[in-house]
Short mmCIF file of N, CA and C in Angstrom, two decimals:
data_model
loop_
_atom_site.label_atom_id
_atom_site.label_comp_id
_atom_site.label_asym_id
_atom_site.label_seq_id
_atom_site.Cartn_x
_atom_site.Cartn_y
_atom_site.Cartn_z
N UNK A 1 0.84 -1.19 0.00
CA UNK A 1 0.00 0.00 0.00
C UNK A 1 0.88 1.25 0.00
N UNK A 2 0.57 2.25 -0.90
CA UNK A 2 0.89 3.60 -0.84
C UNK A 2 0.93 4.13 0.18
N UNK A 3 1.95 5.15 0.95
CA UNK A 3 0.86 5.66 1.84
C UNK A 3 1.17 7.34 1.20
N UNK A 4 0.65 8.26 2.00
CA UNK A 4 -0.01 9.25 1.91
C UNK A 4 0.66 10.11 2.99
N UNK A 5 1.26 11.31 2.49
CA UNK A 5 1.96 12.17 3.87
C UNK A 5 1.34 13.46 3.41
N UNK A 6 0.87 15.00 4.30
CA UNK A 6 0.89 16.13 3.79
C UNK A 6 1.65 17.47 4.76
N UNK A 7 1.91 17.84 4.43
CA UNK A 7 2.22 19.26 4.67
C UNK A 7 2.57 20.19 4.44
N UNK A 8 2.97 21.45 4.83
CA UNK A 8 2.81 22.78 4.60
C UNK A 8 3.82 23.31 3.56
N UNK A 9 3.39 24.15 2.92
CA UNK A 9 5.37 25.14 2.51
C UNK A 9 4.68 26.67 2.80
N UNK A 10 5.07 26.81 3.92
CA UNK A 10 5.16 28.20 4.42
C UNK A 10 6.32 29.27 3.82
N UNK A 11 5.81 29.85 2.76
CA UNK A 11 6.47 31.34 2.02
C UNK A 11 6.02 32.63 2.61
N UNK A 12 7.01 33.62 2.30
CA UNK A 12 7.10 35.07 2.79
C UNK A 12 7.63 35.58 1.38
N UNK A 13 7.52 37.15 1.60
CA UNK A 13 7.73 37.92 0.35
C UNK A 13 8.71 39.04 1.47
N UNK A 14 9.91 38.86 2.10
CA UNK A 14 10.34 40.43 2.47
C UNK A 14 11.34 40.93 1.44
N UNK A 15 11.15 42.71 1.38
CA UNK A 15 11.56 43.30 0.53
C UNK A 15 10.99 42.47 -0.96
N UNK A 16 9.95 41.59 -1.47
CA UNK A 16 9.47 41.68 -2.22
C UNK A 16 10.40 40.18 -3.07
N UNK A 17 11.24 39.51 -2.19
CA UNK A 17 11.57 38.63 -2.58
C UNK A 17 10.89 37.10 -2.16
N UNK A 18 10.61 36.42 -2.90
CA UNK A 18 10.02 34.96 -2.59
C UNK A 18 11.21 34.44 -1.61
N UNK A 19 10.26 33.69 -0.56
CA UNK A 19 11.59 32.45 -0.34
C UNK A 19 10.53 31.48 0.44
N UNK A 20 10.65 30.21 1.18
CA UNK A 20 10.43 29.39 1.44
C UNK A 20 10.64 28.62 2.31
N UNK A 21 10.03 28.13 3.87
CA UNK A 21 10.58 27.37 4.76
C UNK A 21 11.09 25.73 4.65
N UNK A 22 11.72 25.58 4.59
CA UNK A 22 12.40 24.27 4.74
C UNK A 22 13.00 24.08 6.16
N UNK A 23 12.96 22.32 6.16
CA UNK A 23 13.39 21.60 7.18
C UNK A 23 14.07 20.81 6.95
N UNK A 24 15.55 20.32 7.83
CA UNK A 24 16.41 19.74 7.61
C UNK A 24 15.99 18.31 8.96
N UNK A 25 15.83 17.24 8.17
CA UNK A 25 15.68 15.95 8.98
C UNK A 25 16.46 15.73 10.11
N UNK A 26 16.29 15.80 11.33
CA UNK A 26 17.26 15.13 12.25
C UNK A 26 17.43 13.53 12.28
N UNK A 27 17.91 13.00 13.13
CA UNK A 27 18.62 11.66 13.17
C UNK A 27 20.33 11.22 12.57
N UNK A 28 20.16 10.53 13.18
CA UNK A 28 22.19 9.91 12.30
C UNK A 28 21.74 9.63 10.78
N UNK A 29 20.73 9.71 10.49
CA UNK A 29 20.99 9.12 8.89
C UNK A 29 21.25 10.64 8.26
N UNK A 30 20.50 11.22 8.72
CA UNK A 30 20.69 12.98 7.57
C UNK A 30 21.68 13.37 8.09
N UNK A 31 22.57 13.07 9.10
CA UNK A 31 23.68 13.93 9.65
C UNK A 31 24.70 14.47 8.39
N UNK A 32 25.24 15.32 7.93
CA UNK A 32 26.28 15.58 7.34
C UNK A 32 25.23 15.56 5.77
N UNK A 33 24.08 15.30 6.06
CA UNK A 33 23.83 15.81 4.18
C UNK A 33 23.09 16.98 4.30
N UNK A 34 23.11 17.80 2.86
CA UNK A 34 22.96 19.35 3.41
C UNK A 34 22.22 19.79 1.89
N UNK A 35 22.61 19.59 0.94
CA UNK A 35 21.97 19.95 -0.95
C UNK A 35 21.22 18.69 -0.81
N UNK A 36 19.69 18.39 -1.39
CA UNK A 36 18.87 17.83 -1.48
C UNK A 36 18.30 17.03 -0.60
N UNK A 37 18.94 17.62 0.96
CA UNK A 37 17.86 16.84 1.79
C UNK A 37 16.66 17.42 2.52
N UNK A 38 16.92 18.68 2.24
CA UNK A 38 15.20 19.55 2.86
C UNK A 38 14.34 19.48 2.12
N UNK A 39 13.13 19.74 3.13
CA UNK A 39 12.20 19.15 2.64
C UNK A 39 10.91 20.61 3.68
N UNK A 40 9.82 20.35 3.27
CA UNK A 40 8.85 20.45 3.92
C UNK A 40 8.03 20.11 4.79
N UNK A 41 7.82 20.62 6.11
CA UNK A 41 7.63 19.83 6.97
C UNK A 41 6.09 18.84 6.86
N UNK A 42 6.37 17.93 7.10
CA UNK A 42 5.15 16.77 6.48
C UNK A 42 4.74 15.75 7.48
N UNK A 43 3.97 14.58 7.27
CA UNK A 43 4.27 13.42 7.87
C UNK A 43 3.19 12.66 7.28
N UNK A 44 2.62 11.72 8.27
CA UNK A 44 1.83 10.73 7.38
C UNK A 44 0.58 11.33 7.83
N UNK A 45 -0.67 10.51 6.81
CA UNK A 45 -1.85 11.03 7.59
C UNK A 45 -2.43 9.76 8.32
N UNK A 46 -3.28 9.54 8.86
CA UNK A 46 -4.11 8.59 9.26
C UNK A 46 -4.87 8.64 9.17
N UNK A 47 -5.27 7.29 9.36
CA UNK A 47 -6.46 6.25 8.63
C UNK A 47 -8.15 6.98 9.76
N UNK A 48 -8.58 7.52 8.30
CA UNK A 48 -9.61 8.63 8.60
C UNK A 48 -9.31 10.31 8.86
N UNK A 49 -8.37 10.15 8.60
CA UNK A 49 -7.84 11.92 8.98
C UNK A 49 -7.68 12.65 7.48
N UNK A 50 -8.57 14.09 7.54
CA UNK A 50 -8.16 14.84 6.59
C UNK A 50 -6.82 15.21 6.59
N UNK A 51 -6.90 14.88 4.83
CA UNK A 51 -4.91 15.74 4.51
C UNK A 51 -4.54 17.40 5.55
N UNK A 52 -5.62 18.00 5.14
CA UNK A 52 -5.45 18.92 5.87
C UNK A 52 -4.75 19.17 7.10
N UNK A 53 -5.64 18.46 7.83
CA UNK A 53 -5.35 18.17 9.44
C UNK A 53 -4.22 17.13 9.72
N UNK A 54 -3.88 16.82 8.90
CA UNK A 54 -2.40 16.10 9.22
C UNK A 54 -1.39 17.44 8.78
N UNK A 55 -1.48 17.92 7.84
CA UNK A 55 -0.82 18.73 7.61
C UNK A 55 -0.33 19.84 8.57
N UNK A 56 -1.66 20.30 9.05
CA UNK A 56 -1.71 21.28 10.18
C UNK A 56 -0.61 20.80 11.77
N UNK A 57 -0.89 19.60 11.96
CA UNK A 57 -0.49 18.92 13.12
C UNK A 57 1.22 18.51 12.98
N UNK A 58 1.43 18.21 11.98
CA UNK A 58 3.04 17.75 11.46
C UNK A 58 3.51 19.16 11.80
N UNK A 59 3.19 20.24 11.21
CA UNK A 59 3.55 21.36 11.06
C UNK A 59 4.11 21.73 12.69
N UNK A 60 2.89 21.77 13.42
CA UNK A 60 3.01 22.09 14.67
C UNK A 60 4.22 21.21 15.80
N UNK A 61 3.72 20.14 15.05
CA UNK A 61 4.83 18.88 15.81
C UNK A 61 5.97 19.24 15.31
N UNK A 62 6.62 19.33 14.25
CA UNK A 62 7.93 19.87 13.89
C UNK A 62 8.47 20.80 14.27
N UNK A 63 7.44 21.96 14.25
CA UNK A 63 8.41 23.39 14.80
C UNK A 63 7.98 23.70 15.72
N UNK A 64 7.27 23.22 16.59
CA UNK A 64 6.83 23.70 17.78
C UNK A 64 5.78 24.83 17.89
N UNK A 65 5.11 24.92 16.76
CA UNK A 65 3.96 26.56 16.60
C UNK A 65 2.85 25.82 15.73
N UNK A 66 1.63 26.43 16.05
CA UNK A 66 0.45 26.16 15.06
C UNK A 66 0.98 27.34 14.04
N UNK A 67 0.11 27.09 12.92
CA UNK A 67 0.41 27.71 11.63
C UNK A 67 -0.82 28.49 11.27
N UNK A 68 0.11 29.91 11.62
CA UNK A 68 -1.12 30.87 11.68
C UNK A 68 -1.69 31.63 9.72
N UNK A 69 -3.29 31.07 9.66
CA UNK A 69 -3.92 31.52 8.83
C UNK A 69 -4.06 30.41 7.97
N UNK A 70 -4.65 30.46 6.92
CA UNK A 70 -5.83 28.74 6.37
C UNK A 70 -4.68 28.53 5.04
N UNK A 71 -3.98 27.31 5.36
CA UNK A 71 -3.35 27.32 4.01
C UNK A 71 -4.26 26.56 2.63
N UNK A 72 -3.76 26.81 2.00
CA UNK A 72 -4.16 26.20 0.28
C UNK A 72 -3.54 25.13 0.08
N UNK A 73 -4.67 24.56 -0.94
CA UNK A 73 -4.23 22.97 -1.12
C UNK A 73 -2.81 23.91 -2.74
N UNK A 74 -2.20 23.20 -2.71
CA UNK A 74 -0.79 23.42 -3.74
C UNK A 74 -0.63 22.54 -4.72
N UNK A 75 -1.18 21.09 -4.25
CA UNK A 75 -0.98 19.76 -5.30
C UNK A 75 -0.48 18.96 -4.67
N UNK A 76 -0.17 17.95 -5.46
CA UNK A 76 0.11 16.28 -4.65
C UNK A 76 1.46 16.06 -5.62
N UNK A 77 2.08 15.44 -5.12
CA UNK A 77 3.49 15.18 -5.93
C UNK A 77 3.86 13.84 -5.27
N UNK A 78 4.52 12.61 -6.10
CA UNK A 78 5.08 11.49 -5.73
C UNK A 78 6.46 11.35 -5.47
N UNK A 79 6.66 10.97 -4.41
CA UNK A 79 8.38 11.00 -3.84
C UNK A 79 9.11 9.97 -5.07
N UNK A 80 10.13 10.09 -4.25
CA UNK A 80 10.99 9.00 -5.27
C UNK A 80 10.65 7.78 -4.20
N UNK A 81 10.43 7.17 -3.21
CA UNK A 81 10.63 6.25 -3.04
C UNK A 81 9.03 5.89 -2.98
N UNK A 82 8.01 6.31 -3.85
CA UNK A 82 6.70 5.92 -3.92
C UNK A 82 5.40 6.74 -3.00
N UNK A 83 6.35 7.43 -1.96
CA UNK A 83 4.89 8.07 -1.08
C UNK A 83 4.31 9.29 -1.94
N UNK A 84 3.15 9.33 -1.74
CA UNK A 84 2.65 10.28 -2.06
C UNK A 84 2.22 11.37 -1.06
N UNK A 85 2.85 12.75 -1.16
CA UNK A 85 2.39 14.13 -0.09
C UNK A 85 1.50 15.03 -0.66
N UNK A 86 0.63 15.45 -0.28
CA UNK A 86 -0.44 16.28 -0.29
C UNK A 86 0.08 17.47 0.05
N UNK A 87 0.59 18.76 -0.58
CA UNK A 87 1.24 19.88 0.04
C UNK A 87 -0.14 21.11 -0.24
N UNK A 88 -0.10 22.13 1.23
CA UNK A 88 -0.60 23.14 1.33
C UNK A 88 0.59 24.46 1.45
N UNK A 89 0.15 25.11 0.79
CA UNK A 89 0.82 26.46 0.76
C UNK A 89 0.14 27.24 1.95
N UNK A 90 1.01 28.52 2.70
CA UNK A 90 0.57 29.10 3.66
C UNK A 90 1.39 30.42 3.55
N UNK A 91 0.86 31.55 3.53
CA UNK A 91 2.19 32.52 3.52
C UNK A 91 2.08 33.23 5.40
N UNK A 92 3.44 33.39 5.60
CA UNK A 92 3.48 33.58 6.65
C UNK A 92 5.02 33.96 7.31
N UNK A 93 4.86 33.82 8.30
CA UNK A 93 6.70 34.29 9.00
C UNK A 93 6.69 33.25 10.40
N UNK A 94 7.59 33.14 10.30
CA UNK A 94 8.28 32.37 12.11
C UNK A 94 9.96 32.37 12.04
N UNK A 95 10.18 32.52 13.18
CA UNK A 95 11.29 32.50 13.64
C UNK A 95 12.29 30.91 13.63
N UNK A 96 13.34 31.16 12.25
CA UNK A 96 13.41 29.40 12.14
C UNK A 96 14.02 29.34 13.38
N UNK A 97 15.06 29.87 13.88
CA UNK A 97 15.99 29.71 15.27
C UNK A 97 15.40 29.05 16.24
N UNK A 98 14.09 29.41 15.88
CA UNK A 98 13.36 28.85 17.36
C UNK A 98 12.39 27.71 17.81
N UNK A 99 12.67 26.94 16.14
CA UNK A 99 11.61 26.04 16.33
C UNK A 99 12.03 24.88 17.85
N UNK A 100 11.06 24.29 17.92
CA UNK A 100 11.20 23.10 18.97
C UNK A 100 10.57 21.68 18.38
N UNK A 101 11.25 21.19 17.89
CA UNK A 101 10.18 19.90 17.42
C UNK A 101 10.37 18.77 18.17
N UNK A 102 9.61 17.93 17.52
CA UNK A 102 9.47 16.77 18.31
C UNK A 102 10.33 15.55 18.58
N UNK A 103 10.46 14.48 19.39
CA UNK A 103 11.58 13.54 18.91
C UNK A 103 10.83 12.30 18.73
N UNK A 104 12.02 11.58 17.82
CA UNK A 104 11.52 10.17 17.86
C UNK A 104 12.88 8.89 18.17
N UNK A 105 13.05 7.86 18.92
CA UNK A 105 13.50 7.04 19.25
C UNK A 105 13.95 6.16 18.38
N UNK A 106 15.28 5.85 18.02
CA UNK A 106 15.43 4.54 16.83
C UNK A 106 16.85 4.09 17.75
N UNK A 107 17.01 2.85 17.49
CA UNK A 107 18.32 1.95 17.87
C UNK A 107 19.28 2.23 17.07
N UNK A 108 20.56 3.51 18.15
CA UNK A 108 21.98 3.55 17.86
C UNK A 108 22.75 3.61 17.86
N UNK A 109 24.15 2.91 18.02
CA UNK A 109 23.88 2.58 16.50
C UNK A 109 23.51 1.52 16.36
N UNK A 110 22.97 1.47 14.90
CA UNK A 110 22.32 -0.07 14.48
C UNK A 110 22.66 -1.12 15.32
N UNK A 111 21.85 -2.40 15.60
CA UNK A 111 22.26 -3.31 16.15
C UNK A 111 22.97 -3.38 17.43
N UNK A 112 22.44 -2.71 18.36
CA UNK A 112 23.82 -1.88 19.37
C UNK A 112 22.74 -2.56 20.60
N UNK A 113 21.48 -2.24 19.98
CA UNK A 113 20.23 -2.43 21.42
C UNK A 113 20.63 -1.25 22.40
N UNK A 114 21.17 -0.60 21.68
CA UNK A 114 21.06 0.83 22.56
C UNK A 114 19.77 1.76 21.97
N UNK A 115 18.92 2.62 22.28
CA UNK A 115 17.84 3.34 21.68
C UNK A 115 18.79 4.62 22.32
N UNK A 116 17.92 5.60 21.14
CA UNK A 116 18.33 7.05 21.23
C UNK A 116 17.18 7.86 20.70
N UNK A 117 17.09 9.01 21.38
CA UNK A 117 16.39 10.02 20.92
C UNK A 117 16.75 11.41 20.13
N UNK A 118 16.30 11.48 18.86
CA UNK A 118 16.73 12.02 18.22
C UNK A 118 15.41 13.28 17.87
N UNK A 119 15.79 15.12 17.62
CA UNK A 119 14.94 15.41 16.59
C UNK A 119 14.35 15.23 15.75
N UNK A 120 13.30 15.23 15.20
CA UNK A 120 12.83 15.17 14.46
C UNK A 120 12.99 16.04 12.86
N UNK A 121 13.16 17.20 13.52
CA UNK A 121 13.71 18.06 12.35
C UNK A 121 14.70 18.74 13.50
N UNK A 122 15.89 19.04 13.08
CA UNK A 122 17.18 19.42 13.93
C UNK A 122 17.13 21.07 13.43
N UNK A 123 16.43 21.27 13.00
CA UNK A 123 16.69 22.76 11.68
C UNK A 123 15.39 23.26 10.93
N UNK A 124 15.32 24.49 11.18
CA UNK A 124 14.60 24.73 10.07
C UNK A 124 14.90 26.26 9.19
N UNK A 125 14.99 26.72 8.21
CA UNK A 125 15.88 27.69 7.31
C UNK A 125 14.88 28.34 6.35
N UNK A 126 15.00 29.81 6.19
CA UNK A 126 14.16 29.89 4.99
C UNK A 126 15.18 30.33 3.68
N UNK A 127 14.58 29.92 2.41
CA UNK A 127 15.44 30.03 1.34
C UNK A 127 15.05 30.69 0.01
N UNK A 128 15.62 31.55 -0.28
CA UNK A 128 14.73 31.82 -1.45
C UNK A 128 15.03 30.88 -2.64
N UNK A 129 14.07 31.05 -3.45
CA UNK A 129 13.81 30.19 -4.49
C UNK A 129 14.51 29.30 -5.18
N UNK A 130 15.74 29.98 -5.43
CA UNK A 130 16.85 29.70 -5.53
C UNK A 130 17.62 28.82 -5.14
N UNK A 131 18.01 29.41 -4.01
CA UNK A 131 18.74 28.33 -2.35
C UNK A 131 17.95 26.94 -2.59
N UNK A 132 16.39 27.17 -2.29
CA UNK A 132 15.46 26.02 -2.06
C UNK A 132 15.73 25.11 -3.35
N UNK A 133 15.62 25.68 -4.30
CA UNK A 133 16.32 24.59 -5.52
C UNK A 133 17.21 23.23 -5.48
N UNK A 134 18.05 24.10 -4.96
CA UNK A 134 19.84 23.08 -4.58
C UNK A 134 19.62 22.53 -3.24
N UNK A 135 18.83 23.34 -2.38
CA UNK A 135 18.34 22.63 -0.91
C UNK A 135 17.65 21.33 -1.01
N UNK A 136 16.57 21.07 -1.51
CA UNK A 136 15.56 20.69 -1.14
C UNK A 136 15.43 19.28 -1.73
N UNK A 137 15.25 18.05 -1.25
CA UNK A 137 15.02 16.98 -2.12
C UNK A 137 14.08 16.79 -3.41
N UNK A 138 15.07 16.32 -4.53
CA UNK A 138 14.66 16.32 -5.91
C UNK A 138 12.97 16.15 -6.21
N UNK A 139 12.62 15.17 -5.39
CA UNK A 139 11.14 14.90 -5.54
C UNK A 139 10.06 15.59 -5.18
N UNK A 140 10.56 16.49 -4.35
CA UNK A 140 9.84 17.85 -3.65
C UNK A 140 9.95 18.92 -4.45
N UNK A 141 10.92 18.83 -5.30
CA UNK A 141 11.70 20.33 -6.26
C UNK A 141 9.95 20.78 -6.94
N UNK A 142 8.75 19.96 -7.67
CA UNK A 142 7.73 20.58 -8.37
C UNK A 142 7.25 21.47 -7.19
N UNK A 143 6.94 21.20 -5.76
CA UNK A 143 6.33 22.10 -5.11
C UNK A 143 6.53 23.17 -5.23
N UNK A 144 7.71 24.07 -5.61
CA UNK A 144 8.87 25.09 -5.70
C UNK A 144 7.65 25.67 -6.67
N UNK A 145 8.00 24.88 -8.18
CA UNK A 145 7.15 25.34 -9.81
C UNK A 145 5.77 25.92 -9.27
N UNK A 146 4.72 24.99 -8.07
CA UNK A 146 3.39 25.13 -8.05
C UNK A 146 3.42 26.33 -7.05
N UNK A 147 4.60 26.36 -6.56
CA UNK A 147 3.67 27.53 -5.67
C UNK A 147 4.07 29.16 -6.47
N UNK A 148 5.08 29.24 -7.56
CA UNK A 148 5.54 30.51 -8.24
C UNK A 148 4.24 30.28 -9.08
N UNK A 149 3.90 29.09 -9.78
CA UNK A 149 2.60 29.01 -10.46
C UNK A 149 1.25 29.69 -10.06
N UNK A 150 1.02 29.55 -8.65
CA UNK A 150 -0.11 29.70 -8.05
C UNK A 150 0.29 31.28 -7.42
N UNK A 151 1.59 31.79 -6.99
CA UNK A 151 1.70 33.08 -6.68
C UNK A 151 1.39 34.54 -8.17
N UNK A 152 1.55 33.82 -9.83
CA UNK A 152 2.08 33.93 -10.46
C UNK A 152 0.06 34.51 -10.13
N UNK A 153 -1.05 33.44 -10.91
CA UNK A 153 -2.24 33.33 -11.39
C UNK A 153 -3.05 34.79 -9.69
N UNK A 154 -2.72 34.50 -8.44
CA UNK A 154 -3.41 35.07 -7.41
C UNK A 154 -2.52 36.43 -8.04
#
């Protein structure tokens, strides 16, 4: 089975320039990668839960803030490794310095039977359009197109 993740891309316009929040994965596996591993903060939805409201809640769980004002659906795009994310656009501001997110527990290192707690997102950065290009994982890169698309038509 497919599954299904959604969340936000929170953009700002200061001085009239686009840019874009991204999040850098915590854990030992993203440690030390930095060009194509941000992403938008996301997660899965569950079984009976609007995209929306997963969206909303990842958001909050990641950076530690609800996400102020009603975002827009943006489009659905397929990862490379098969999931499919539901992304909402939101324009807005937060302080990346300050997020607080959440953690999650994995055995490490591997095979060790030691557990550790790790961030969830260790980071979060805003980038303009640009930056976010070379930032952001390849499979995420259309979100970038839909939201200059959709800033382009409003």
């Amino acid at each position: 089975m497919v599954s299904l993740s959604a969340g936000i891309l929170l953009y700002r316009r200061p001085r009239g320039t686009l840019e874009v929040l991204l999040i850098h994965p915590g854990g030992p596996f993203w440690r030390g990668r930095d060009e194509g591993a941000w992403m938008i903060p996301k997660g899965g939805v569950e079984e009976g839960e609007e995209s929306l409201a997963c969206a909303l809640r990842e958001f909050e769980e990641e950076l530690g803030t609800k996400p102020d004002g009603d975002p827009w659906p943006l489009g659905r795009i397929r990862q490379a490794g098969g999931k499919w994310v539901e992304a909402y656009a939101l324009e807005g501001d937060l302080d990346a310095d300050r997020i607080v997110s959440n953690h999650f527990s994995v055995e490490y290192p591997p095979k060790s039977g030691r557990f550790r707690s790790f961030p969830e997102v260790d980071r979060a950065q805003w980038f303009t359009m640009d930056e976010a290009r070379t930032k952001m994982l390849k499979s995420q890169l259309p979100l970038l197109d839909a939201l200059e698309a959709a800033l382009e038509e409003r």
